[in-house]
GROMACS .gro file of N, CA and C in nm:
model
  219
    1MET      N    1 -10.289   8.656   1.587
    1MET     CA    2 -10.284   8.526   1.474
    1MET      C    3 -10.353   8.418   1.554
    2THR      N    4 -10.292   8.360   1.641
    2THR     CA    5 -10.312   8.249   1.732
    2THR      C    6 -10.431   8.284   1.799
    3LYS      N    7 -10.451   8.396   1.880
    3LYS     CA    8 -10.614   8.427   1.941
    3LYS      C    9 -10.714   8.391   1.819
    4LEU      N   10 -10.705   8.406   1.696
    4LEU     CA   11 -10.831   8.360   1.599
    4LEU      C   12 -10.840   8.240   1.561
    5ILE      N   13 -10.707   8.136   1.556
    5ILE     CA   14 -10.667   8.003   1.583
    5ILE      C   15 -10.719   7.911   1.738
    6ILE      N   16 -10.713   8.002   1.777
    6ILE     CA   17 -10.775   7.896   1.907
    6ILE      C   18 -10.913   7.913   1.930
    7ILE      N   19 -10.952   8.089   1.882
    7ILE     CA   20 -11.102   8.093   1.891
    7ILE      C   21 -11.210   8.021   1.802
    8ALA      N   22 -11.185   8.012   1.713
    8ALA     CA   23 -11.199   7.893   1.555
    8ALA      C   24 -11.181   7.751   1.623
    9PHE      N   25 -11.124   7.702   1.681
    9PHE     CA   26 -11.089   7.577   1.744
    9PHE      C   27 -11.204   7.547   1.813
   10VAL      N   28 -11.192   7.620   1.901
   10VAL     CA   29 -11.294   7.620   2.043
   10VAL      C   30 -11.464   7.622   1.974
   11ILE      N   31 -11.482   7.724   1.897
   11ILE     CA   32 -11.584   7.752   1.779
   11ILE      C   33 -11.659   7.583   1.732
   12ILE      N   34 -11.549   7.501   1.662
   12ILE     CA   35 -11.563   7.421   1.578
   12ILE      C   36 -11.578   7.334   1.718
   13LEU      N   37 -11.519   7.300   1.817
   13LEU     CA   38 -11.530   7.194   1.882
   13LEU      C   39 -11.709   7.231   1.945
   14ALA      N   40 -11.741   7.330   1.974
   14ALA     CA   41 -11.807   7.380   2.058
   14ALA      C   42 -11.964   7.276   1.961
   15VAL      N   43 -11.970   7.379   1.828
   15VAL     CA   44 -12.067   7.282   1.713
   15VAL      C   45 -12.029   7.146   1.721
   16LEU      N   46 -11.918   7.075   1.725
   16LEU     CA   47 -11.956   6.922   1.729
   16LEU      C   48 -12.013   6.888   1.826
   17GLY      N   49 -12.001   6.962   1.970
   17GLY     CA   50 -12.016   6.891   2.033
   17GLY      C   51 -12.134   6.907   2.072
   18VAL      N   52 -12.188   6.994   2.048
   18VAL     CA   53 -12.390   7.019   2.044
   18VAL      C   54 -12.449   6.910   1.937
   19LEU      N   55 -12.352   6.908   1.806
   19LEU     CA   56 -12.428   6.803   1.727
   19LEU      C   57 -12.441   6.635   1.792
   20PHE      N   58 -12.301   6.631   1.844
   20PHE     CA   59 -12.274   6.466   1.900
   20PHE      C   60 -12.392   6.500   2.017
   21LEU      N   61 -12.409   6.554   2.113
   21LEU     CA   62 -12.481   6.542   2.201
   21LEU      C   63 -12.664   6.497   2.147
   22GLY      N   64 -12.654   6.647   2.039
   22GLY     CA   65 -12.832   6.603   1.973
   22GLY      C   66 -12.809   6.471   1.928
   23GLY      N   67 -12.742   6.400   1.851
   23GLY     CA   68 -12.745   6.281   1.830
   23GLY      C   69 -12.745   6.181   1.931
   24ILE      N   70 -12.692   6.161   2.067
   24ILE     CA   71 -12.722   6.068   2.129
   24ILE      C   72 -12.861   6.051   2.156
   25GLY      N   73 -12.883   6.188   2.194
   25GLY     CA   74 -13.028   6.185   2.230
   25GLY      C   75 -13.163   6.121   2.106
   26GLY      N   76 -13.150   6.177   2.006
   26GLY     CA   77 -13.216   6.115   1.889
   26GLY      C   78 -13.180   5.986   1.899
   27ALA      N   79 -13.099   5.943   1.916
   27ALA     CA   80 -13.032   5.774   1.865
   27ALA      C   81 -13.109   5.705   1.997
   28ASN      N   82 -13.134   5.767   2.125
   28ASN     CA   83 -13.189   5.686   2.208
   28ASN      C   84 -13.323   5.712   2.208
   29ALA      N   85 -13.432   5.837   2.179
   29ALA     CA   86 -13.523   5.800   2.160
   29ALA      C   87 -13.594   5.737   2.039
   30SER      N   88 -13.510   5.708   1.917
   30SER     CA   89 -13.547   5.643   1.822
   30SER      C   90 -13.546   5.487   1.831
   31CYS      N   91 -13.433   5.430   1.909
   31CYS     CA   92 -13.420   5.308   1.952
   31CYS      C   93 -13.526   5.262   2.048
   32LEU      N   94 -13.620   5.309   2.135
   32LEU     CA   95 -13.681   5.279   2.211
   32LEU      C   96 -13.795   5.256   2.116
   33THR      N   97 -13.825   5.319   1.989
   33THR     CA   98 -13.961   5.316   1.919
   33THR      C   99 -13.910   5.178   1.818
   34LYS      N  100 -13.831   5.113   1.788
   34LYS     CA  101 -13.810   5.039   1.687
   34LYS      C  102 -13.827   4.890   1.704
   35ASP      N  103 -13.862   4.815   1.575
   35ASP     CA  104 -13.877   4.648   1.608
   35ASP      C  105 -13.726   4.577   1.618
   36GLU      N  106 -13.746   4.486   1.644
   36GLU     CA  107 -13.624   4.436   1.646
   36GLU      C  108 -13.542   4.410   1.453
   37VAL      N  109 -13.599   4.423   1.395
   37VAL     CA  110 -13.532   4.417   1.226
   37VAL      C  111 -13.472   4.569   1.223
   38GLN      N  112 -13.552   4.678   1.274
   38GLN     CA  113 -13.531   4.823   1.256
   38GLN      C  114 -13.415   4.836   1.328
   39CYS      N  115 -13.413   4.780   1.442
   39CYS     CA  116 -13.294   4.813   1.578
   39CYS      C  117 -13.175   4.704   1.533
   40LYS      N  118 -13.155   4.633   1.416
   40LYS     CA  119 -13.037   4.580   1.384
   40LYS      C  120 -12.977   4.660   1.315
   41LYS      N  121 -13.071   4.720   1.227
   41LYS     CA  122 -13.060   4.782   1.096
   41LYS      C  123 -12.960   4.931   1.184
   42THR      N  124 -13.003   4.948   1.293
   42THR     CA  125 -12.936   5.098   1.325
   42THR      C  126 -12.807   5.065   1.411
   43ILE      N  127 -12.697   5.110   1.362
   43ILE     CA  128 -12.519   5.076   1.415
   43ILE      C  129 -12.536   5.125   1.582
   44LEU      N  130 -12.606   5.276   1.634
   44LEU     CA  131 -12.627   5.325   1.747
   44LEU      C  132 -12.730   5.273   1.845
   45CYS      N  133 -12.845   5.144   1.771
   45CYS     CA  134 -12.922   5.080   1.891
   45CYS      C  135 -12.838   4.945   1.912
   46LYS      N  136 -12.897   4.846   2.032
   46LYS     CA  137 -12.858   4.736   2.092
   46LYS      C  138 -12.981   4.638   2.117
   47ALA      N  139 -12.996   4.556   2.050
   47ALA     CA  140 -13.108   4.472   2.063
   47ALA      C  141 -13.126   4.373   2.238
   48ASN      N  142 -13.210   4.404   2.321
   48ASN     CA  143 -13.179   4.298   2.385
   48ASN      C  144 -13.285   4.186   2.401
   49TYR      N  145 -13.181   4.093   2.449
   49TYR     CA  146 -13.307   3.962   2.412
   49TYR      C  147 -13.356   3.892   2.575
   50GLN      N  148 -13.425   3.843   2.557
   50GLN     CA  149 -13.473   3.735   2.708
   50GLN      C  150 -13.507   3.594   2.617
   51TYR      N  151 -13.360   3.541   2.746
   51TYR     CA  152 -13.300   3.367   2.718
   51TYR      C  153 -13.447   3.289   2.830
   52GLY      N  154 -13.455   3.143   2.792
   52GLY     CA  155 -13.537   3.110   2.847
   52GLY      C  156 -13.664   2.971   2.763
   53LEU      N  157 -13.705   2.931   2.870
   53LEU     CA  158 -13.742   2.775   2.812
   53LEU      C  159 -13.917   2.815   2.743
   54THR      N  160 -13.936   2.781   2.647
   54THR     CA  161 -14.061   2.784   2.614
   54THR      C  162 -14.162   2.652   2.568
   55CYS      N  163 -14.249   2.650   2.610
   55CYS     CA  164 -14.306   2.509   2.635
   55CYS      C  165 -14.429   2.480   2.527
   56GLY      N  166 -14.414   2.440   2.457
   56GLY     CA  167 -14.560   2.407   2.345
   56GLY      C  168 -14.642   2.281   2.369
   57GLU      N  169 -14.675   2.258   2.223
   57GLU     CA  170 -14.739   2.112   2.206
   57GLU      C  171 -14.630   2.031   2.163
   58GLY      N  172 -14.546   2.073   2.123
   58GLY     CA  173 -14.399   1.988   2.049
   58GLY      C  174 -14.350   1.983   2.148
   59GLY      N  175 -14.350   2.031   2.288
   59GLY     CA  176 -14.256   2.006   2.384
   59GLY      C  177 -14.180   2.129   2.408
   60CYS      N  178 -14.079   2.142   2.447
   60CYS     CA  179 -14.003   2.310   2.520
   60CYS      C  180 -13.878   2.249   2.461
   61SER      N  181 -13.827   2.391   2.437
   61SER     CA  182 -13.755   2.429   2.340
   61SER      C  183 -13.651   2.520   2.483
   62GLU      N  184 -13.498   2.575   2.406
   62GLU     CA  185 -13.444   2.700   2.470
   62GLU      C  186 -13.413   2.797   2.341
   63GLY      N  187 -13.454   2.906   2.395
   63GLY     CA  188 -13.428   3.011   2.289
   63GLY      C  189 -13.443   3.166   2.333
   64GLN      N  190 -13.450   3.246   2.245
   64GLN     CA  191 -13.422   3.398   2.283
   64GLN      C  192 -13.570   3.466   2.248
   65LYS      N  193 -13.620   3.582   2.310
   65LYS     CA  194 -13.721   3.660   2.258
   65LYS      C  195 -13.633   3.803   2.222
   66PHE      N  196 -13.679   3.887   2.158
   66PHE     CA  197 -13.673   4.013   2.124
   66PHE      C  198 -13.746   4.064   2.299
   67LEU      N  199 -13.667   4.150   2.331
   67LEU     CA  200 -13.702   4.208   2.483
   67LEU      C  201 -13.750   4.369   2.426
   68ASN      N  202 -13.612   4.425   2.379
   68ASN     CA  203 -13.658   4.572   2.378
   68ASN      C  204 -13.545   4.644   2.295
   69CYS      N  205 -13.527   4.740   2.228
   69CYS     CA  206 -13.375   4.805   2.172
   69CYS      C  207 -13.362   4.974   2.269
   70THR      N  208 -13.229   4.874   2.280
   70THR     CA  209 -13.161   5.037   2.357
   70THR      C  210 -13.056   5.112   2.265
   71SER      N  211 -13.012   5.234   2.313
   71SER     CA  212 -12.892   5.255   2.276
   71SER      C  213 -12.751   5.247   2.322
   72ARG      N  214 -12.680   5.202   2.208
   72ARG     CA  215 -12.566   5.189   2.263
   72ARG      C  216 -12.457   5.272   2.361
   73LEU      N  217 -12.507   5.385   2.323
   73LEU     CA  218 -12.432   5.515   2.391
   73LEU      C  219 -12.506   5.511   2.544
   0.00000   0.00000   0.00000
């Protein structure tokens, strides 16, 4: 009886591992194609910004610009 429980536990862990690792790869690929708004909506994605000075006719100002979206994992 305990062997059946151990086998069932191992099978469940294997299935969860495949689903989890598949989710990581999928999240990474989908994060690379998103814009800033979509990136902020997805929990698994992280927005990266570039900080610096921008100058125009009205003068110079310090701010951030959306650079890319990457996976948190």
